[in-house]
Amino acid sequence: MELGPHKPQSSTRVLVLAMVFGGCFGSVRSFGPSQDSELTFVLPAGTSECFFQTAVKNGTMEVEYQVIAGAGMDVDFTILSPQGFHLIAESRRSDGVHMVEPTEDGDYQICFDNTFSRFSEKMVFFEVIIEGQGGDVTGDDEWAGLPEPEGNLLEYKLEDIRESMDSVHRRLERSRQMQTVLRAHEARDRNLLEDNLWRVSFWSCASLLVMLCVALTQVYTVRKLFDDKRRVCT
C-alpha cells in the first residue's frame, strides 16, 4: 500500500484546522471586555447619587433601574446629556427602563435622588447596556488578515464560523443581562416578603396581647360581680 499520495492532503487538513482554530481564538479575543455595567448600592436618606457613563456618537444606551429595598420602594430618577440637558426625569418611581438613541460624544449623567425621604434609605440596582459603539473593530481586522482556504477543502468557511460565534456571543451577553435583572427582581421580592413577615408577626403578637388583656379583664370583672363581702344576719 502506498502512503505517498495521501501526505499532502493530510498536511493541508492540518493547515486548514490550524487556520480555523486560530481564527476562532482571534474572534474570542476580539470580543474584549464588555462595555455594559451594573451596580447595586445603598442610597441614604436625604441624599442623591450620580454616576457617569461615557458614550460615543450614534450609539444606543439602555438604562434599567429598580429599587429593591427600603420604605416606599421609590426614588427620583434623571438622565442628563453631556451638555447638561434633562433627557429623562421621573419622580417617586420604583423601577424603569429607558433608551437613549442616538447617543452623543461625552459623559452621560445618571442620577438617583432620595432627598424626599428623611429617615428611610433605599437599595437601588441599575444596569447600563451600551450597543453600537465599535466593540468588534479589532475583530474585523484580525478576521480580514486571515487567508481563506483554497477550494472547498473540508467545507470550512471562516465567515460562517465568525457569524456563528458573534451570534453566540450576543446571545450569551443578553442571557447574562436577563439573569442579572431576574436576580434583582428576586432580591426585591425577598425584601418585600421579609418586610411583610415582620409586620404580620408584629401585629399578630400585638393582637394576641390585646386578646389576653381583654380576657383577664373580663374574668376579673365577672369575679368582682359575685364577690359579696356583706354579712347576712340570721
CSV table of C-alpha atoms in Angstrom, one decimal:
chain,number,residue,atom,x,y,z
A,1,MET,CA,0.0,0.0,0.0
A,2,GLU,CA,1.4,3.4,-1.0
A,3,LEU,CA,1.0,6.2,1.5
A,4,GLY,CA,2.8,8.8,-0.5
A,5,PRO,CA,-0.2,10.4,-2.3
A,6,HIS,CA,-2.1,10.9,1.0
A,7,LYS,CA,0.6,13.0,2.7
A,8,PRO,CA,-0.2,16.3,1.0
A,9,GLN,CA,-3.9,16.0,1.8
A,10,SER,CA,-3.2,15.3,5.5
A,11,SER,CA,-0.8,18.3,5.8
A,12,THR,CA,-3.4,20.5,4.1
A,13,ARG,CA,-6.1,19.4,6.6
A,14,VAL,CA,-3.8,20.2,9.5
A,15,LEU,CA,-3.2,23.7,8.0
A,16,VAL,CA,-6.9,24.3,7.5
A,17,LEU,CA,-7.7,23.2,11.0
A,18,ALA,CA,-4.9,25.4,12.4
A,19,MET,CA,-6.3,28.4,10.5
A,20,VAL,CA,-9.8,27.7,11.8
A,21,PHE,CA,-8.8,27.4,15.4
A,22,GLY,CA,-6.5,30.4,15.0
A,23,GLY,CA,-9.5,32.4,13.7
A,24,CYS,CA,-11.7,31.2,16.5
A,25,PHE,CA,-9.2,32.2,19.0
A,26,GLY,CA,-8.7,35.6,17.4
A,27,SER,CA,-12.5,36.1,17.4
A,28,VAL,CA,-12.8,35.3,21.1
A,29,ARG,CA,-10.0,37.8,21.9
A,30,SER,CA,-11.7,40.4,19.7
A,31,PHE,CA,-14.8,40.5,21.9
A,32,GLY,CA,-12.8,42.1,24.6
A,33,PRO,CA,-14.3,43.4,27.9
A,34,SER,CA,-18.0,44.2,27.8
A,35,GLN,CA,-19.0,47.8,27.9
A,36,ASP,CA,-22.1,47.0,29.9
A,37,SER,CA,-22.1,47.8,33.6
A,38,GLU,CA,-24.3,47.1,36.6
A,39,LEU,CA,-24.3,48.2,40.2
A,40,THR,CA,-26.2,47.8,43.4
A,41,PHE,CA,-25.8,50.5,46.0
A,42,VAL,CA,-27.4,52.0,49.1
A,43,LEU,CA,-28.9,55.5,48.8
A,44,PRO,CA,-29.0,57.1,52.2
A,45,ALA,CA,-32.0,59.2,53.3
A,46,GLY,CA,-32.0,62.8,52.2
A,47,THR,CA,-29.2,62.4,49.7
A,48,SER,CA,-28.7,61.9,45.9
A,49,GLU,CA,-26.1,59.9,43.9
A,50,CYS,CA,-24.9,60.5,40.3
A,51,PHE,CA,-23.0,58.2,38.0
A,52,PHE,CA,-21.3,58.9,34.7
A,53,GLN,CA,-21.3,56.7,31.6
A,54,THR,CA,-19.1,57.5,28.6
A,55,ALA,CA,-20.8,57.1,25.2
A,56,VAL,CA,-19.8,57.8,21.5
A,57,LYS,CA,-21.8,59.3,18.7
A,58,ASN,CA,-24.6,57.3,17.0
A,59,GLY,CA,-24.8,54.6,19.6
A,60,THR,CA,-27.5,53.4,21.9
A,61,MET,CA,-27.6,53.4,25.7
A,62,GLU,CA,-30.2,51.5,27.7
A,63,VAL,CA,-30.6,52.2,31.4
A,64,GLU,CA,-32.7,49.9,33.7
A,65,TYR,CA,-33.1,50.6,37.4
A,66,GLN,CA,-35.1,49.1,40.3
A,67,VAL,CA,-35.5,49.8,44.0
A,68,ILE,CA,-35.0,46.5,45.7
A,69,ALA,CA,-35.2,47.6,49.4
A,70,GLY,CA,-36.3,50.5,51.5
A,71,ALA,CA,-39.6,52.0,52.8
A,72,GLY,CA,-41.8,53.1,49.9
A,73,MET,CA,-39.6,51.4,47.3
A,74,ASP,CA,-39.3,54.7,45.2
A,75,VAL,CA,-36.7,57.2,44.1
A,76,ASP,CA,-36.4,60.2,41.8
A,77,PHE,CA,-34.5,59.3,38.5
A,78,THR,CA,-32.9,61.6,35.9
A,79,ILE,CA,-30.6,61.2,32.9
A,80,LEU,CA,-28.6,64.3,31.7
A,81,SER,CA,-26.9,64.7,28.4
A,82,PRO,CA,-23.2,65.6,28.1
A,83,GLN,CA,-24.5,69.2,27.5
A,84,GLY,CA,-26.5,69.1,30.8
A,85,PHE,CA,-30.0,68.8,29.3
A,86,HIS,CA,-32.5,66.7,31.1
A,87,LEU,CA,-33.4,63.7,28.8
A,88,ILE,CA,-35.4,61.7,31.3
A,89,ALA,CA,-36.9,62.8,34.6
A,90,GLU,CA,-39.1,60.6,36.8
A,91,SER,CA,-40.4,61.2,40.3
A,92,ARG,CA,-41.1,58.6,43.0
A,93,ARG,CA,-40.8,55.5,40.8
A,94,SER,CA,-39.8,52.0,41.9
A,95,ASP,CA,-38.4,50.9,38.5
A,96,GLY,CA,-38.0,51.9,34.9
A,97,VAL,CA,-36.3,51.1,31.6
A,98,HIS,CA,-35.2,53.9,29.3
A,99,MET,CA,-33.4,54.0,25.9
A,100,VAL,CA,-31.2,56.9,24.7
A,101,GLU,CA,-30.8,56.8,20.9
A,102,PRO,CA,-28.8,58.1,19.2
A,103,THR,CA,-26.1,59.0,21.8
A,104,GLU,CA,-23.6,61.9,21.7
A,105,ASP,CA,-19.9,62.1,22.4
A,106,GLY,CA,-19.4,62.7,26.1
A,107,ASP,CA,-20.3,61.6,29.6
A,108,TYR,CA,-24.0,61.0,30.4
A,109,GLN,CA,-25.1,61.6,34.0
A,110,ILE,CA,-27.4,59.1,35.7
A,111,CYS,CA,-28.8,60.4,39.0
A,112,PHE,CA,-30.9,58.9,41.8
A,113,ASP,CA,-32.5,61.2,44.3
A,114,ASN,CA,-33.8,60.3,47.8
A,115,THR,CA,-33.9,63.8,49.3
A,116,PHE,CA,-37.7,63.5,49.8
A,117,SER,CA,-37.2,60.7,52.4
A,118,ARG,CA,-35.9,61.9,55.8
A,119,PHE,CA,-35.4,58.6,57.6
A,120,SER,CA,-35.5,55.6,55.1
A,121,GLU,CA,-32.5,54.6,53.0
A,122,LYS,CA,-33.0,52.8,49.7
A,123,MET,CA,-31.1,50.0,48.0
A,124,VAL,CA,-31.0,50.5,44.2
A,125,PHE,CA,-29.9,48.3,41.4
A,126,PHE,CA,-29.3,49.7,37.9
A,127,GLU,CA,-27.8,48.4,34.7
A,128,VAL,CA,-26.4,50.3,31.7
A,129,ILE,CA,-26.3,48.5,28.3
A,130,ILE,CA,-24.2,50.0,25.6
A,131,GLU,CA,-24.6,49.0,21.9
A,132,GLY,CA,-23.3,50.1,18.6
A,133,GLN,CA,-20.1,51.6,19.9
A,134,GLY,CA,-17.4,49.7,17.9
A,135,GLY,CA,-16.8,46.8,20.2
A,136,ASP,CA,-15.7,44.5,17.4
A,137,VAL,CA,-13.5,46.7,15.3
A,138,THR,CA,-10.3,44.9,16.2
A,139,GLY,CA,-12.0,41.6,15.4
A,140,ASP,CA,-12.8,42.7,11.9
A,141,ASP,CA,-9.1,43.5,11.3
A,142,GLU,CA,-8.0,40.1,12.6
A,143,TRP,CA,-10.5,38.2,10.6
A,144,ALA,CA,-9.6,40.2,7.4
A,145,GLY,CA,-6.0,39.3,7.8
A,146,LEU,CA,-6.7,35.5,7.9
A,147,PRO,CA,-6.2,33.8,4.5
A,148,GLU,CA,-9.1,31.9,3.1
A,149,PRO,CA,-8.6,28.2,2.4
A,150,GLU,CA,-8.3,27.3,-1.3
A,151,GLY,CA,-11.2,25.4,-2.8
A,152,ASN,CA,-13.9,23.6,-0.8
A,153,LEU,CA,-11.5,21.5,1.3
A,154,LEU,CA,-13.3,20.2,4.3
A,155,GLU,CA,-16.0,22.8,3.5
A,156,TYR,CA,-14.8,25.2,6.2
A,157,LYS,CA,-15.9,28.8,5.7
A,158,LEU,CA,-14.3,31.3,8.1
A,159,GLU,CA,-17.1,33.9,7.5
A,160,ASP,CA,-19.8,31.4,8.6
A,161,ILE,CA,-17.8,30.5,11.7
A,162,ARG,CA,-17.3,34.1,12.6
A,163,GLU,CA,-21.1,34.9,12.2
A,164,SER,CA,-21.9,31.9,14.4
A,165,MET,CA,-19.5,32.9,17.1
A,166,ASP,CA,-20.8,36.5,17.0
A,167,SER,CA,-24.3,35.3,17.3
A,168,VAL,CA,-23.5,33.1,20.3
A,169,HIS,CA,-21.6,35.9,22.0
A,170,ARG,CA,-24.5,38.3,21.7
A,171,ARG,CA,-27.0,35.7,23.0
A,172,LEU,CA,-24.7,34.9,25.9
A,173,GLU,CA,-24.4,38.6,26.8
A,174,ARG,CA,-28.2,39.0,26.6
A,175,SER,CA,-28.7,35.9,28.8
A,176,ARG,CA,-26.3,37.3,31.4
A,177,GLN,CA,-28.1,40.6,31.4
A,178,MET,CA,-31.5,38.9,31.8
A,179,GLN,CA,-30.2,36.8,34.7
A,180,THR,CA,-28.9,39.9,36.4
A,181,VAL,CA,-32.3,41.6,36.1
A,182,LEU,CA,-34.0,38.4,37.4
A,183,ARG,CA,-31.7,38.4,40.4
A,184,ALA,CA,-32.6,42.0,41.1
A,185,HIS,CA,-36.3,41.1,40.9
A,186,GLU,CA,-35.8,38.1,43.2
A,187,ALA,CA,-33.9,40.3,45.8
A,188,ARG,CA,-36.7,42.9,45.7
A,189,ASP,CA,-39.4,40.2,46.2
A,190,ARG,CA,-37.5,38.7,49.1
A,191,ASN,CA,-37.1,42.0,50.8
A,192,LEU,CA,-40.8,42.6,50.4
A,193,LEU,CA,-41.6,39.2,51.8
A,194,GLU,CA,-39.3,39.7,54.8
A,195,ASP,CA,-40.8,43.1,55.5
A,196,ASN,CA,-44.3,41.8,55.3
A,197,LEU,CA,-43.4,38.9,57.5
A,198,TRP,CA,-42.1,41.3,60.2
A,199,ARG,CA,-45.3,43.3,60.0
A,200,VAL,CA,-47.5,40.3,60.2
A,201,SER,CA,-45.6,38.9,63.1
A,202,PHE,CA,-45.6,42.2,65.0
A,203,TRP,CA,-49.3,42.8,64.6
A,204,SER,CA,-50.1,39.2,65.4
A,205,CYS,CA,-48.2,39.5,68.7
A,206,ALA,CA,-49.9,42.8,69.4
A,207,SER,CA,-53.4,41.3,68.7
A,208,LEU,CA,-52.6,38.3,70.9
A,209,LEU,CA,-51.5,40.6,73.7
A,210,VAL,CA,-54.7,42.7,73.4
A,211,MET,CA,-56.8,39.5,73.5
A,212,LEU,CA,-55.1,38.3,76.6
A,213,CYS,CA,-55.6,41.6,78.3
A,214,VAL,CA,-59.3,41.6,77.4
A,215,ALA,CA,-59.8,38.1,78.6
A,216,LEU,CA,-58.1,38.8,82.0
A,217,THR,CA,-60.2,42.0,82.4
A,218,GLN,CA,-63.4,40.1,81.7
A,219,VAL,CA,-62.5,37.4,84.2
A,220,TYR,CA,-61.7,40.0,86.8
A,221,THR,CA,-64.9,41.9,86.2
A,222,VAL,CA,-67.1,38.7,86.5
A,223,ARG,CA,-65.4,37.7,89.7
A,224,LYS,CA,-66.0,41.1,91.2
A,225,LEU,CA,-69.7,40.9,90.4
A,226,PHE,CA,-70.0,37.7,92.5
A,227,ASP,CA,-67.7,38.9,95.3
A,228,ASP,CA,-70.2,40.0,98.1
A,229,LYS,CA,-68.5,40.7,101.4
A,230,ARG,CA,-71.6,41.9,103.2
A,231,ARG,CA,-72.6,39.9,106.3
A,232,VAL,CA,-76.1,38.3,106.5
A,233,CYS,CA,-77.7,38.2,110.0
A,234,THR,CA,-79.9,35.2,110.8
